[in-house]
Amino acid sequence: MSLVELIARADERALAAGGLACLDRCLPLLGGDDEVLRPLWASLADGSGWAGDLARARDLIGAGRPAGDEAALLVHRMLESAPAERTAGALRPWADACSVASLGVHRLLDPAAGPGPDAGDAGRPDAGRADAGDAVGPSPLVAAELRRQAMVLELLADHGAQGLRRALEVTVEGRRVLRAVVSRRARGTAEAGARAGL
């Protein structure tokens, strides 16, 4: 089943987890505490509302937005557009938008996904979501993010609330990968600046 189909069939909890997981994996772009979204995960586990925790997360993360960083702006939009009411009707468009935004973040950060003239359909932020068997495959970082997004939705579809722990583990693994990519990019930028100053 494609990612688009998984989102279309997901229930309220799976949609919330799918969108939250995309946001959580992209946190390294904002330089925030890895635990800042943990209360939102806890609310999914116990079925409580998340409006208060969502507002606190926005307060904690909002001040650190890097100006002019396209990838970081995508992450902020995920957080700012999260619905306070956890209903399937409100969550489905958000989860879908988070999926596209997270893939866009990974595409922007993947050195193998340079948006050159030959990138074709694989250069689109949503490439691979509708057809996992696309002959023009996404870059490695984007392909891994596609797999993680599908895995989170499948875990919730198959196991309900019991799948949340494994979904969080998949998300933490993806966050570590992206943090390493962000760190390498920062080192590369610093080295380029140092060379330019010589």
Tab-separated table of C-alpha atoms in Angstrom:
chain	number	residue	atom	x	y	z
A	1	MET	CA	0.000	0.000	0.000
A	2	SER	CA	1.329	3.428	-0.905
A	3	LEU	CA	1.921	6.157	1.668
A	4	VAL	CA	-0.957	8.195	0.242
A	5	GLU	CA	-3.270	5.194	0.702
A	6	LEU	CA	-2.037	4.578	4.252
A	7	ILE	CA	-2.826	8.183	5.203
A	8	ALA	CA	-6.244	8.003	3.524
A	9	ARG	CA	-7.165	4.885	5.545
A	10	ALA	CA	-5.590	5.850	8.874
A	11	ASP	CA	-7.676	6.480	11.979
A	12	GLU	CA	-7.344	9.442	14.334
A	13	ARG	CA	-4.534	7.991	16.457
A	14	ALA	CA	-2.512	6.841	13.433
A	15	LEU	CA	-2.889	10.225	11.739
A	16	ALA	CA	-1.752	12.030	14.885
A	17	ALA	CA	1.201	9.670	15.284
A	18	GLY	CA	2.137	9.957	11.612
A	19	GLY	CA	2.215	13.749	11.648
A	20	LEU	CA	3.907	13.921	15.049
A	21	ALA	CA	6.565	11.424	13.958
A	22	CYS	CA	7.409	13.516	10.877
A	23	LEU	CA	7.762	16.601	13.057
A	24	ASP	CA	9.783	14.768	15.712
A	25	ARG	CA	12.275	13.367	13.186
A	26	CYS	CA	12.887	16.872	11.858
A	27	LEU	CA	13.527	18.503	15.273
A	28	PRO	CA	17.324	18.699	14.737
A	29	LEU	CA	16.668	21.479	12.218
A	30	LEU	CA	15.392	23.648	15.065
A	31	GLY	CA	18.121	22.806	17.559
A	32	GLY	CA	15.569	22.016	20.257
A	33	ASP	CA	15.457	19.488	23.065
A	34	ASP	CA	14.742	15.974	21.809
A	35	GLU	CA	12.176	15.534	24.590
A	36	VAL	CA	10.073	18.602	23.774
A	37	LEU	CA	7.453	16.553	21.901
A	38	ARG	CA	7.401	13.616	24.333
A	39	PRO	CA	4.254	14.891	26.160
A	40	LEU	CA	2.397	14.782	22.829
A	41	TRP	CA	3.378	11.136	22.376
A	42	ALA	CA	2.176	10.445	25.927
A	43	SER	CA	-1.202	12.007	25.144
A	44	LEU	CA	-1.582	9.616	22.199
A	45	ALA	CA	-0.862	6.679	24.496
A	46	ASP	CA	-3.393	7.617	27.172
A	47	GLY	CA	-5.991	9.202	24.886
A	48	SER	CA	-5.906	12.607	26.562
A	49	GLY	CA	-6.094	15.911	24.709
A	50	TRP	CA	-2.898	17.468	23.445
A	51	ALA	CA	-3.856	21.147	23.006
A	52	GLY	CA	-1.966	22.310	26.126
A	53	ASP	CA	1.157	20.284	25.322
A	54	LEU	CA	1.025	21.522	21.733
A	55	ALA	CA	0.941	25.145	22.892
A	56	ARG	CA	3.904	24.537	25.225
A	57	ALA	CA	5.896	22.888	22.431
A	58	ARG	CA	5.239	25.891	20.190
A	59	ASP	CA	6.440	28.243	22.939
A	60	LEU	CA	9.611	26.218	23.530
A	61	ILE	CA	10.511	25.736	19.876
A	62	GLY	CA	9.195	28.966	18.376
A	63	ALA	CA	11.995	31.226	19.546
A	64	GLY	CA	14.731	29.252	17.823
A	65	ARG	CA	13.696	29.507	14.173
A	66	PRO	CA	16.728	30.166	11.948
A	67	ALA	CA	15.941	32.980	9.500
A	68	GLY	CA	16.087	32.077	5.844
A	69	ASP	CA	16.593	28.336	6.315
A	70	GLU	CA	14.074	26.661	3.995
A	71	ALA	CA	14.237	23.259	5.695
A	72	ALA	CA	13.748	24.770	9.169
A	73	LEU	CA	10.792	26.799	7.911
A	74	LEU	CA	9.145	23.594	6.690
A	75	VAL	CA	9.537	22.099	10.166
A	76	HIS	CA	8.034	25.175	11.807
A	77	ARG	CA	5.036	25.008	9.501
A	78	MET	CA	4.437	21.418	10.621
A	79	LEU	CA	4.323	22.524	14.249
A	80	GLU	CA	2.313	25.698	13.691
A	81	SER	CA	-0.330	23.964	11.577
A	82	ALA	CA	-0.945	21.083	14.024
A	83	PRO	CA	-4.650	21.048	14.983
A	84	ALA	CA	-5.506	21.475	18.648
A	85	GLU	CA	-8.499	19.162	18.253
A	86	ARG	CA	-7.467	15.573	17.545
A	87	THR	CA	-10.186	14.538	15.117
A	88	ALA	CA	-9.635	12.537	11.950
A	89	GLY	CA	-11.084	15.373	9.867
A	90	ALA	CA	-8.605	17.881	11.270
A	91	LEU	CA	-5.641	15.508	11.415
A	92	ARG	CA	-5.763	13.955	7.932
A	93	PRO	CA	-4.760	17.088	5.962
A	94	TRP	CA	-2.151	17.907	8.619
A	95	ALA	CA	-0.633	14.416	8.547
A	96	ASP	CA	-0.556	14.538	4.751
A	97	ALA	CA	1.112	17.968	4.761
A	98	CYS	CA	3.637	16.797	7.381
A	99	SER	CA	4.491	13.810	5.197
A	100	VAL	CA	5.236	16.050	2.206
A	101	ALA	CA	7.100	18.613	4.329
A	102	SER	CA	9.292	16.006	6.008
A	103	LEU	CA	10.184	14.480	2.657
A	104	GLY	CA	10.993	17.992	1.451
A	105	VAL	CA	13.300	18.518	4.439
A	106	HIS	CA	15.115	15.261	3.748
A	107	ARG	CA	15.405	16.087	0.049
A	108	LEU	CA	16.885	19.508	0.835
A	109	LEU	CA	19.450	17.965	3.189
A	110	ASP	CA	20.419	14.966	1.046
A	111	PRO	CA	23.571	15.710	-0.972
A	112	ALA	CA	22.517	12.959	-3.398
A	113	ALA	CA	19.210	14.722	-4.122
A	114	GLY	CA	20.542	17.888	-5.690
A	115	PRO	CA	17.645	19.618	-7.492
A	116	GLY	CA	19.478	19.839	-10.787
A	117	PRO	CA	17.880	19.823	-14.246
A	118	ASP	CA	18.029	16.008	-14.383
A	119	ALA	CA	16.280	15.453	-11.067
A	120	GLY	CA	12.918	14.938	-12.782
A	121	ASP	CA	10.031	13.570	-10.739
A	122	ALA	CA	12.426	12.236	-8.092
A	123	GLY	CA	13.192	15.836	-7.129
A	124	ARG	CA	9.617	16.570	-6.067
A	125	PRO	CA	9.079	16.791	-2.290
A	126	ASP	CA	6.308	14.175	-2.519
A	127	ALA	CA	8.122	11.801	-4.907
A	128	GLY	CA	7.507	8.173	-4.019
A	129	ARG	CA	4.417	8.745	-1.850
A	130	ALA	CA	1.874	7.515	-4.383
A	131	ASP	CA	3.836	4.666	-5.939
A	132	ALA	CA	6.522	2.901	-3.960
A	133	GLY	CA	7.509	1.037	-7.138
A	134	ASP	CA	8.347	4.179	-9.105
A	135	ALA	CA	11.182	3.463	-11.548
A	136	VAL	CA	12.767	6.827	-10.761
A	137	GLY	CA	13.517	6.229	-7.106
A	138	PRO	CA	14.101	8.946	-4.519
A	139	SER	CA	17.525	9.679	-3.057
A	140	PRO	CA	18.757	7.500	-0.138
A	141	LEU	CA	17.820	9.881	2.675
A	142	VAL	CA	14.362	10.493	1.200
A	143	ALA	CA	13.814	6.766	0.573
A	144	ALA	CA	14.603	6.019	4.230
A	145	GLU	CA	12.138	8.694	5.346
A	146	LEU	CA	9.447	7.215	3.086
A	147	ARG	CA	9.993	3.828	4.729
A	148	ARG	CA	9.796	5.299	8.242
A	149	GLN	CA	6.590	7.174	7.471
A	150	ALA	CA	4.952	4.018	6.116
A	151	MET	CA	6.207	1.953	9.050
A	152	VAL	CA	4.689	4.304	11.640
A	153	LEU	CA	1.281	4.218	9.928
A	154	GLU	CA	1.421	0.428	9.514
A	155	LEU	CA	2.361	-0.082	13.156
A	156	LEU	CA	-0.628	1.948	14.308
A	157	ALA	CA	-2.958	0.281	11.807
A	158	ASP	CA	-1.879	-3.201	12.917
A	159	HIS	CA	-1.437	-2.693	16.661
A	160	GLY	CA	-3.335	0.463	17.649
A	161	ALA	CA	-2.014	2.115	20.809
A	162	GLN	CA	0.307	-0.855	21.344
A	163	GLY	CA	2.212	0.201	18.209
A	164	LEU	CA	3.121	3.613	19.636
A	165	ARG	CA	6.270	2.446	21.429
A	166	ARG	CA	7.748	0.935	18.278
A	167	ALA	CA	6.617	3.967	16.245
A	168	LEU	CA	8.509	6.208	18.665
A	169	GLU	CA	11.608	4.004	18.355
A	170	VAL	CA	11.455	4.311	14.552
A	171	THR	CA	11.096	8.074	14.939
A	172	VAL	CA	14.049	8.404	17.330
A	173	GLU	CA	16.207	6.420	14.905
A	174	GLY	CA	15.222	8.768	12.069
A	175	ARG	CA	15.931	11.818	14.228
A	176	ARG	CA	19.455	10.537	14.943
A	177	VAL	CA	20.083	10.074	11.225
A	178	LEU	CA	18.894	13.591	10.433
A	179	ARG	CA	20.893	15.054	13.305
A	180	ALA	CA	24.052	13.517	11.825
A	181	VAL	CA	23.182	14.994	8.422
A	182	VAL	CA	22.557	18.434	9.944
A	183	SER	CA	25.856	18.221	11.839
A	184	ARG	CA	27.769	17.342	8.665
A	185	ARG	CA	26.103	20.197	6.820
A	186	ALA	CA	27.032	22.648	9.583
A	187	ARG	CA	30.657	21.456	9.517
A	188	GLY	CA	30.761	21.810	5.737
A	189	THR	CA	29.376	25.345	5.936
A	190	ALA	CA	31.909	26.300	8.616
A	191	GLU	CA	34.795	24.850	6.604
A	192	ALA	CA	33.652	26.662	3.461
A	193	GLY	CA	33.464	29.914	5.447
A	194	ALA	CA	36.941	29.360	6.840
A	195	ARG	CA	38.345	28.733	3.356
A	196	ALA	CA	36.641	31.840	2.040
A	197	GLY	CA	38.261	33.864	4.803
A	198	LEU	CA	41.774	32.765	3.873
